[in-house]
XYZ file of C-alpha atoms in Angstrom:
583
model
C -0.049 -0.054 0.107
C 1.191 3.621 -0.975
C 1.118 6.130 1.889
C -1.517 8.528 1.528
C 0.618 11.433 2.645
C 4.009 12.589 1.958
C 5.537 12.859 5.624
C 9.182 12.132 4.982
C 11.303 14.959 4.347
C 14.207 12.734 2.909
C 11.929 11.308 0.407
C 12.044 14.124 -2.131
C 15.982 14.492 -1.487
C 16.407 11.001 -2.513
C 14.333 10.775 -5.354
C 16.284 14.216 -6.445
C 19.372 12.373 -6.207
C 18.071 9.259 -8.057
C 17.229 11.001 -10.938
C 20.426 13.066 -10.658
C 22.605 9.686 -11.234
C 20.327 8.653 -13.873
C 20.964 12.417 -15.877
C 24.618 11.860 -15.529
C 24.682 8.289 -17.080
C 22.346 9.324 -19.780
C 24.426 12.289 -20.658
C 27.590 10.160 -20.935
C 25.861 7.753 -22.683
C 24.622 10.083 -25.381
C 28.038 11.672 -25.611
C 29.718 8.498 -26.392
C 26.896 7.755 -29.043
C 27.067 11.345 -30.574
C 30.883 11.200 -30.449
C 30.662 8.007 -32.843
C 30.182 10.550 -35.755
C 33.515 12.118 -35.657
C 35.039 8.908 -35.367
C 33.330 7.545 -38.676
C 34.391 10.638 -40.130
C 37.825 10.235 -39.647
C 38.026 6.544 -39.771
C 39.013 5.832 -36.388
C 37.562 1.712 -36.247
C 39.708 0.905 -33.256
C 38.190 3.575 -31.133
C 34.651 3.016 -32.516
C 35.286 -0.577 -31.250
C 36.287 0.496 -27.823
C 33.638 2.869 -27.176
C 31.362 0.364 -28.410
C 32.672 -1.976 -25.389
C 33.246 0.861 -23.045
C 29.474 2.267 -23.212
C 28.122 -1.361 -21.850
C 29.907 -0.444 -18.904
C 28.671 3.042 -18.204
C 25.234 1.822 -16.514
C 26.840 -0.656 -13.735
C 29.076 2.334 -12.656
C 26.538 4.956 -12.436
C 24.267 2.480 -10.522
C 27.125 2.040 -8.103
C 27.770 5.578 -7.897
C 24.118 6.806 -7.199
C 23.939 3.518 -4.440
C 26.935 4.819 -2.678
C 25.788 8.409 -2.766
C 22.538 7.537 -1.366
C 24.125 5.495 1.349
C 26.310 7.915 2.431
C 23.998 10.834 2.615
C 20.984 9.252 3.699
C 21.954 5.569 5.472
C 19.609 4.362 2.462
C 19.692 0.692 3.150
C 18.297 1.537 6.722
C 15.268 3.406 5.784
C 11.653 2.013 6.244
C 9.552 0.700 3.358
C 7.232 3.956 3.854
C 10.162 5.882 2.890
C 10.898 3.878 -0.383
C 7.296 4.090 -0.980
C 7.473 8.152 -0.918
C 10.419 8.068 -2.745
C 8.703 6.460 -5.620
C 6.083 8.844 -5.605
C 8.252 11.593 -5.539
C 10.370 10.182 -8.390
C 7.364 9.925 -10.739
C 6.508 13.479 -10.247
C 9.857 14.456 -11.075
C 9.324 12.115 -14.413
C 6.461 13.661 -15.606
C 8.011 15.554 -18.270
C 11.111 13.611 -18.878
C 12.176 12.708 -21.788
C 13.745 9.252 -20.926
C 11.269 8.192 -18.279
C 11.291 4.490 -19.199
C 15.103 4.662 -18.665
C 14.759 6.332 -15.471
C 12.490 3.767 -14.062
C 14.797 0.996 -14.645
C 17.413 3.274 -12.986
C 15.555 3.524 -9.788
C 14.954 -0.085 -9.684
C 18.376 -1.139 -10.343
C 19.477 1.470 -7.610
C 17.281 0.161 -5.034
C 17.562 -3.563 -5.449
C 21.364 -2.933 -5.171
C 20.989 -1.195 -1.791
C 18.051 -3.268 -0.363
C 19.301 -6.735 -1.656
C 16.011 -7.865 -2.671
C 14.971 -9.351 -5.853
C 12.806 -6.726 -7.686
C 9.744 -9.182 -8.534
C 9.286 -9.228 -4.758
C 8.997 -5.571 -4.182
C 5.789 -3.442 -4.600
C 7.798 -0.027 -4.205
C 9.732 -0.314 -7.404
C 8.806 -0.002 -11.141
C 7.158 -3.634 -11.643
C 5.120 -1.871 -14.607
C 5.867 1.728 -16.039
C 4.366 4.468 -14.283
C 5.316 7.113 -16.944
C 3.758 6.694 -20.225
C 6.200 6.934 -23.287
C 3.758 7.894 -26.200
C 4.447 11.244 -27.902
C 7.287 12.347 -26.153
C 9.292 14.795 -28.080
C 11.274 18.033 -27.501
C 9.295 20.805 -28.267
C 12.138 23.576 -27.882
C 12.901 25.870 -30.604
C 15.705 24.394 -32.728
C 15.349 20.954 -31.507
C 15.797 18.153 -33.925
C 12.901 16.006 -34.275
C 12.932 11.948 -33.859
C 12.480 11.697 -37.690
C 12.125 13.868 -40.828
C 9.409 13.727 -43.406
C 10.224 14.494 -46.979
C 7.665 14.616 -49.816
C 9.180 14.368 -53.180
C 7.236 15.976 -56.044
C 6.694 14.157 -59.063
C 10.129 13.365 -60.763
C 11.776 14.662 -57.932
C 12.527 11.491 -55.715
C 16.273 11.904 -56.883
C 16.736 15.111 -55.412
C 14.957 14.043 -52.295
C 17.211 11.143 -51.869
C 20.315 13.482 -52.403
C 18.899 15.616 -49.698
C 18.118 12.743 -47.221
C 21.985 11.653 -47.333
C 23.323 15.594 -47.305
C 20.900 16.456 -44.143
C 22.878 14.345 -41.938
C 25.824 16.782 -42.545
C 28.949 14.485 -42.532
C 32.255 16.367 -42.280
C 33.700 15.066 -45.522
C 33.055 14.258 -48.963
C 31.040 11.603 -51.096
C 33.446 9.970 -53.677
C 30.550 9.534 -55.962
C 27.308 10.540 -54.681
C 25.088 11.111 -57.873
C 26.146 7.829 -58.804
C 25.352 6.519 -55.435
C 21.439 7.662 -55.461
C 21.230 6.410 -58.824
C 21.925 3.090 -57.884
C 19.631 3.502 -54.641
C 17.059 4.724 -57.113
C 17.337 1.646 -59.323
C 16.751 -0.598 -56.090
C 13.688 1.310 -55.053
C 12.223 0.919 -58.355
C 13.261 -2.614 -58.236
C 11.579 -3.017 -54.894
C 8.518 -1.239 -55.423
C 8.173 -1.948 -59.187
C 5.012 -0.386 -60.970
C 3.324 1.842 -58.608
C 0.790 4.372 -58.284
C 1.782 7.368 -56.270
C -0.661 8.569 -53.513
C -1.313 11.573 -51.768
C 0.528 10.660 -48.688
C 3.685 9.561 -50.853
C 6.786 10.269 -48.352
C 9.876 9.202 -46.836
C 10.204 9.180 -42.918
C 14.084 9.066 -41.898
C 15.304 9.094 -38.455
C 17.219 12.103 -37.940
C 20.507 10.434 -36.613
C 22.709 7.821 -38.131
C 23.181 4.556 -36.649
C 27.114 3.978 -36.407
C 28.444 0.374 -35.678
C 32.089 -0.768 -36.480
C 32.919 0.801 -40.050
C 29.489 1.705 -41.042
C 26.921 4.362 -40.298
C 23.291 3.488 -41.055
C 20.375 5.577 -42.558
C 17.027 4.238 -41.280
C 13.680 4.922 -42.839
C 10.397 4.191 -44.276
C 8.816 4.991 -47.640
C 5.087 5.751 -47.308
C 2.703 5.285 -50.178
C -0.857 5.321 -49.284
C -1.446 2.152 -46.727
C 1.895 0.717 -47.959
C 4.929 1.046 -45.688
C 8.411 -0.153 -46.735
C 11.192 0.105 -44.491
C 14.789 0.816 -45.637
C 18.513 1.260 -44.455
C 21.301 2.965 -46.533
C 24.793 1.753 -45.351
C 27.119 4.617 -45.543
C 30.978 3.274 -45.730
C 34.182 5.137 -45.698
C 37.032 4.301 -47.999
C 40.106 4.144 -45.906
C 42.236 5.153 -48.873
C 40.613 8.556 -49.814
C 38.882 9.209 -46.674
C 35.605 9.582 -48.873
C 32.560 8.250 -48.410
C 30.200 6.099 -50.305
C 26.343 4.554 -50.152
C 27.317 0.743 -50.093
C 23.816 -0.780 -50.726
C 20.000 -0.727 -50.302
C 18.300 -2.940 -47.701
C 14.538 -3.086 -48.058
C 11.802 -4.886 -45.878
C 11.529 -6.158 -42.370
C 13.654 -9.152 -43.175
C 16.475 -7.098 -44.029
C 15.986 -5.172 -41.031
C 15.792 -7.704 -38.482
C 19.161 -9.114 -39.822
C 20.568 -5.429 -39.365
C 19.155 -5.026 -35.986
C 19.961 -8.964 -35.232
C 20.585 -10.203 -31.269
C 23.954 -11.494 -32.726
C 25.493 -8.185 -33.428
C 26.857 -5.293 -31.523
C 25.086 -2.554 -30.379
C 24.743 0.724 -32.419
C 25.861 3.818 -31.429
C 23.145 6.524 -32.123
C 22.401 9.744 -30.438
C 18.944 9.686 -29.281
C 17.200 12.328 -26.779
C 13.811 10.422 -26.732
C 14.939 6.711 -27.218
C 10.949 5.514 -26.399
C 10.600 7.480 -30.079
C 13.282 5.786 -31.596
C 11.976 2.302 -30.523
C 8.380 3.193 -31.351
C 9.534 4.128 -35.184
C 11.702 1.107 -35.417
C 8.884 -1.243 -34.039
C 6.740 0.078 -36.898
C 9.511 -1.269 -39.178
C 9.962 -4.746 -37.458
C 6.812 -5.562 -35.767
C 8.024 -9.069 -35.001
C 10.976 -7.972 -33.196
C 10.173 -7.539 -29.380
C 10.802 -4.023 -27.931
C 13.278 -5.463 -25.473
C 15.734 -6.529 -28.384
C 15.151 -3.189 -30.121
C 16.099 -1.128 -26.898
C 18.993 -3.570 -26.411
C 20.330 -3.153 -30.347
C 20.294 0.668 -29.262
C 22.741 -0.031 -26.317
C 20.365 0.289 -23.707
C 20.522 -3.458 -23.016
C 19.355 -2.614 -19.264
C 16.157 -1.470 -20.439
C 15.980 -4.380 -22.965
C 16.416 -6.853 -20.132
C 14.266 -5.334 -17.830
C 11.703 -5.176 -20.606
C 12.388 -8.997 -21.478
C 11.559 -9.895 -17.739
C 8.255 -8.065 -18.036
C 7.498 -9.880 -21.185
C 8.554 -13.444 -19.476
C 6.391 -12.835 -16.565
C 3.147 -11.932 -18.676
C 3.967 -15.234 -21.096
C 4.202 -17.266 -18.017
C 0.496 -16.082 -16.825
C -0.969 -16.895 -20.049
C 0.768 -20.266 -20.819
C 0.699 -23.463 -18.708
C 3.461 -25.778 -20.896
C 6.575 -26.868 -18.415
C 10.196 -26.091 -18.351
C 12.259 -29.121 -19.501
C 15.672 -29.862 -20.203
C 16.553 -28.484 -23.514
C 16.558 -30.728 -26.653
C 20.250 -31.429 -28.137
C 23.442 -32.996 -26.557
C 24.034 -31.980 -22.942
C 26.661 -29.618 -22.127
C 29.667 -30.011 -20.062
C 29.592 -27.022 -18.171
C 26.374 -25.729 -18.817
C 22.724 -26.940 -17.915
C 20.296 -25.761 -20.488
C 16.644 -25.668 -20.384
C 13.829 -23.965 -22.169
C 9.835 -23.409 -22.262
C 8.614 -24.955 -25.266
C 6.031 -22.035 -25.751
C 9.042 -19.235 -25.254
C 11.504 -18.686 -27.861
C 14.270 -18.616 -25.441
C 16.759 -20.827 -23.560
C 18.001 -20.515 -20.077
C 21.669 -21.611 -19.472
C 22.912 -22.099 -15.780
C 26.733 -22.705 -14.977
C 26.973 -26.457 -13.362
C 28.915 -26.481 -10.101
C 31.439 -29.226 -11.496
C 32.831 -30.435 -14.814
C 34.355 -33.381 -16.423
C 38.062 -33.406 -16.175
C 38.829 -32.325 -19.577
C 37.139 -29.367 -18.638
C 39.639 -27.118 -16.866
C 37.626 -24.442 -16.088
C 36.065 -22.340 -13.134
C 32.689 -20.433 -12.743
C 34.510 -17.289 -12.580
C 36.497 -17.920 -16.169
C 33.029 -18.762 -17.585
C 31.149 -15.773 -16.661
C 34.296 -13.692 -17.995
C 34.076 -15.356 -21.300
C 30.387 -14.507 -21.538
C 31.500 -10.883 -20.352
C 33.867 -10.694 -23.443
C 31.436 -11.752 -25.906
C 28.847 -8.891 -24.621
C 31.424 -6.211 -25.012
C 32.877 -7.420 -28.037
C 31.697 -7.100 -31.809
C 29.598 -10.292 -32.475
C 29.606 -9.700 -36.325
C 26.325 -11.562 -36.541
C 27.768 -14.835 -35.273
C 27.567 -14.862 -31.617
C 24.297 -14.712 -29.742
C 23.814 -11.821 -27.355
C 22.870 -13.035 -23.650
C 20.702 -11.578 -20.906
C 22.379 -11.932 -17.360
C 19.853 -12.401 -14.379
C 20.639 -12.914 -10.576
C 17.895 -14.315 -8.332
C 15.342 -15.082 -10.931
C 12.149 -16.590 -9.567
C 10.458 -19.281 -11.461
C 6.941 -20.840 -10.100
C 8.145 -24.396 -9.257
C 5.285 -26.262 -10.488
C 5.994 -25.330 -14.126
C 9.087 -27.418 -14.005
C 9.472 -30.962 -15.222
C 10.869 -33.398 -12.377
C 13.692 -34.579 -14.544
C 14.655 -31.318 -14.878
C 14.266 -30.382 -11.181
C 16.492 -33.500 -10.499
C 19.273 -32.123 -12.718
C 19.280 -28.744 -11.401
C 19.696 -29.958 -7.901
C 22.446 -32.400 -8.755
C 24.400 -30.245 -11.222
C 23.601 -26.661 -10.241
C 22.648 -27.270 -6.221
C 24.637 -24.038 -5.355
C 22.506 -21.511 -7.459
C 18.933 -23.232 -6.866
C 16.921 -22.017 -3.873
C 13.421 -23.267 -2.956
C 11.221 -20.262 -1.624
C 7.744 -21.335 -0.889
C 6.116 -21.817 -4.510
C 9.130 -20.280 -6.446
C 12.281 -21.875 -7.598
C 15.129 -19.186 -7.263
C 18.087 -19.373 -9.668
C 20.855 -17.150 -8.327
C 22.552 -16.574 -11.605
C 21.372 -17.421 -15.117
C 22.052 -16.425 -18.714
C 18.962 -16.348 -21.328
C 19.617 -16.427 -25.127
C 17.316 -16.602 -28.394
C 16.649 -20.364 -29.069
C 18.022 -21.580 -32.295
C 18.040 -24.805 -33.744
C 21.211 -26.614 -32.952
C 23.350 -27.299 -35.959
C 24.001 -31.020 -35.168
C 20.415 -31.539 -35.198
C 19.534 -29.415 -38.151
C 22.107 -31.243 -40.440
C 20.630 -34.755 -39.209
C 17.166 -33.395 -40.599
C 18.460 -31.400 -43.564
C 17.880 -32.310 -47.043
C 21.321 -32.327 -49.341
C 20.499 -28.877 -50.587
C 20.257 -27.556 -46.868
C 23.357 -29.447 -45.888
C 25.209 -27.718 -48.553
C 24.062 -24.111 -47.504
C 24.291 -24.706 -44.096
C 27.729 -25.918 -44.123
C 28.751 -22.937 -46.250
C 27.274 -20.764 -43.724
C 29.239 -22.635 -40.655
C 32.351 -21.789 -42.486
C 31.413 -18.284 -43.033
C 30.580 -18.068 -39.311
C 34.027 -19.142 -38.252
C 35.464 -16.697 -40.750
C 33.702 -13.721 -39.509
C 34.384 -14.655 -36.125
C 38.071 -14.997 -37.098
C 37.405 -11.125 -38.592
C 36.442 -10.176 -35.240
C 39.464 -11.557 -33.507
C 37.583 -14.615 -32.245
C 38.797 -18.069 -31.770
C 35.915 -20.066 -30.831
C 37.632 -22.824 -29.229
C 35.123 -25.880 -29.511
C 34.199 -25.694 -33.281
C 31.765 -28.743 -32.899
C 28.598 -28.601 -34.731
C 26.384 -28.656 -31.572
C 27.841 -25.353 -30.219
C 26.364 -23.749 -33.348
C 22.734 -22.914 -34.010
C 20.431 -21.935 -37.008
C 18.277 -18.897 -36.842
C 15.006 -18.339 -38.339
C 16.760 -16.529 -41.322
C 19.139 -19.685 -41.709
C 21.911 -17.905 -40.345
C 24.693 -19.937 -38.205
C 25.482 -18.397 -34.986
C 27.765 -19.571 -32.300
C 26.499 -19.694 -28.452
C 28.845 -21.785 -26.412
C 31.430 -19.396 -25.108
C 33.127 -21.274 -22.308
C 36.275 -22.074 -24.389
C 36.669 -18.731 -26.687
C 39.839 -16.677 -26.736
C 41.210 -13.738 -28.734
C 42.646 -14.988 -31.847
C 45.592 -12.932 -31.127
C 46.168 -15.063 -27.767
C 46.245 -17.958 -29.776
C 49.616 -19.815 -31.440
C 48.587 -21.725 -34.666
C 50.764 -24.625 -35.219
C 51.126 -27.454 -38.206
C 51.567 -30.891 -36.333
C 55.210 -31.697 -36.870
C 56.344 -34.602 -38.829
C 56.904 -37.538 -37.016
C 60.723 -38.463 -36.450
C 60.573 -42.157 -36.427
C 57.869 -45.145 -36.857
C 57.124 -45.168 -33.001
C 55.590 -41.403 -33.430
C 54.080 -42.202 -36.538
C 51.971 -44.937 -35.026
C 51.367 -43.380 -31.660
C 47.823 -43.167 -30.806
C 49.122 -40.495 -28.487
C 50.053 -36.847 -28.714
C 53.937 -37.100 -28.940
C 54.782 -33.414 -29.468
C 55.138 -30.415 -27.161
C 51.794 -28.683 -26.750
C 51.338 -25.362 -24.818
C 48.165 -24.017 -23.145
C 46.988 -21.870 -26.470
C 48.559 -23.937 -29.073
C 46.159 -24.741 -31.717
C 46.524 -27.048 -34.535
C 43.857 -26.573 -37.015
C 44.468 -29.838 -39.173
C 43.274 -31.728 -36.378
C 39.670 -30.237 -36.575
C 38.718 -32.843 -39.466
C 38.232 -35.953 -37.622
C 35.946 -34.243 -34.948
C 34.076 -32.507 -37.759
C 34.119 -34.004 -40.899
C 32.898 -37.563 -40.270
C 29.982 -37.267 -42.239
C 30.798 -37.694 -46.251
C 28.297 -35.326 -47.587
C 29.444 -32.657 -44.961
C 33.092 -33.257 -45.476
C 32.960 -32.772 -49.552
C 31.010 -29.438 -49.092
C 33.292 -28.507 -46.368
C 36.408 -29.300 -48.041
C 34.999 -27.604 -51.653
C 34.256 -24.390 -49.538
C 36.258 -24.192 -46.457
C 39.450 -26.362 -46.545
C 41.462 -23.556 -45.398
C 39.937 -23.646 -42.133
C 42.332 -26.801 -41.398
C 45.093 -24.766 -42.467
C 47.404 -22.987 -39.597
C 48.759 -20.484 -42.005
C 45.022 -19.175 -42.741
C 44.418 -18.461 -38.877
C 48.057 -17.180 -38.574
C 47.868 -14.655 -41.327
C 44.525 -13.190 -40.130
C 46.087 -13.157 -36.750
C 48.881 -11.147 -37.916
C 46.616 -8.527 -39.875
C 44.685 -8.022 -36.656
C 47.945 -7.307 -34.730
C 49.001 -4.893 -37.171
C 45.939 -2.746 -36.549
C 43.762 -3.933 -39.444
C 39.927 -3.931 -38.717
C 37.986 -6.038 -41.082
C 34.855 -5.417 -42.913
C 31.906 -7.483 -42.139
C 28.758 -6.765 -43.442
C 25.097 -7.088 -41.852
C 23.894 -8.166 -45.446
C 24.869 -10.480 -48.400
C 28.193 -8.918 -50.013
C 25.881 -9.517 -53.507
C 23.758 -6.742 -52.381
C 26.845 -4.056 -52.520
C 26.673 -1.663 -55.401
C 30.349 -2.495 -56.208
C 29.065 -6.214 -56.581
C 26.498 -5.212 -59.085
């Protein structure tokens, strides 16, 4: 119950201090995102990657700062529940005209649960549901940049309008051949839309800021004609030799945008004053994509995590199936389970591992953190990390309960009708590649083996050695992309030493069933991958035709040397055949 009167004079000061902590966080978040423009203009690709990684750490640092401040000034952890309820009411009042209210509510939750050491699903003084609407928020101050710009091309003026769309972003530099680029975009639009009748409301709506990631800047918008809306994105790249820009491709439709904003890619850097307006615009183009994933794609992963949990609780209330052990080969270090009606899997680190897995819980957690902050190049699934997650115990199959208690006993706690898991990762569910191959047609085998090799090569380009490259550690997405999801053995490519197996010096070494040559901890012998990966003749034939270089130490070593020399590879979130240069 909320108090009927605001009687504690400390409550307003605490609410104000909390909001001040959030505002400081978002100011730093926006500044880092806005600086992406200058890094792109100057071709500072390593700086862009560092910014993408460091920005992830901002939120937890500001939460810690705010918690320490409240403890020092107000002894916050000793305050009664009634005081915190008053704090929340004051906080809601302070958010009335705020431009990021949903993010500020999540920040409030993070600080409060950190101070009071409660799991938020058990508390009624925090924001279990949003209190402030995010509809129609806009900066009405004179000269403020709107969320999106609307362009109304006159007949036969679409070309000039497209050129104005590009130049309005005011990139500091020259385009190599903007006229020719716009001609190719026009041709792609004509191919996509075909013959159409222009309606009265024919317009282009384009988000006002570019989306930066790695070596690209993306124009994102939609073409509206009558009742038809066509999402589009135009990747702008920079030629490292001349320093000039060019439009690389034209992407159209929801599927192209879903791949661009995939959960397997690094978060975008985009300067947003009203993030909810950006999310609403993007959701209109990708209605199948949950708002939680859109927030995460924009670098607001804590908000994405909060929304995901709300969606999950809602789904639990409207479903009745049971959590089960996930289909596929069981992992050695992770216990994986799922809910058949929910498109995600839950992963819990086991308490003990077989002898061949020389690892620790802390080391495994560090690998997952590496993936969170690294460029995932569309080939590593993003994960949501939760502590003290409460599940309804009656929704668990007994076999799963038994395995959780046996393998993960230190992380399991029964609390009344709830089963509380102290630490878990959640990932988008995919079809394990080994299962996909077992059921695939010859044509599907060909396509997915090519995809598997391309996935490894994209990881190599991103300075990632996956470690365990078995088929079971990769999944197939609904778009047919192959994505890696088992991170306990990954290493930076530059930390590995790629070697060829030495020639045996005598018959005894040649016939030995054991490794007879010296092997250091991070030595890798790519030619030894074949016996584990290529037992199926059909798979082997396709693999050797397209990706035999993956069995050659020279391939890996050459990429390592290029990365150490400072080279940042291009990894495109679209088929290279879509590039204008390839046309």
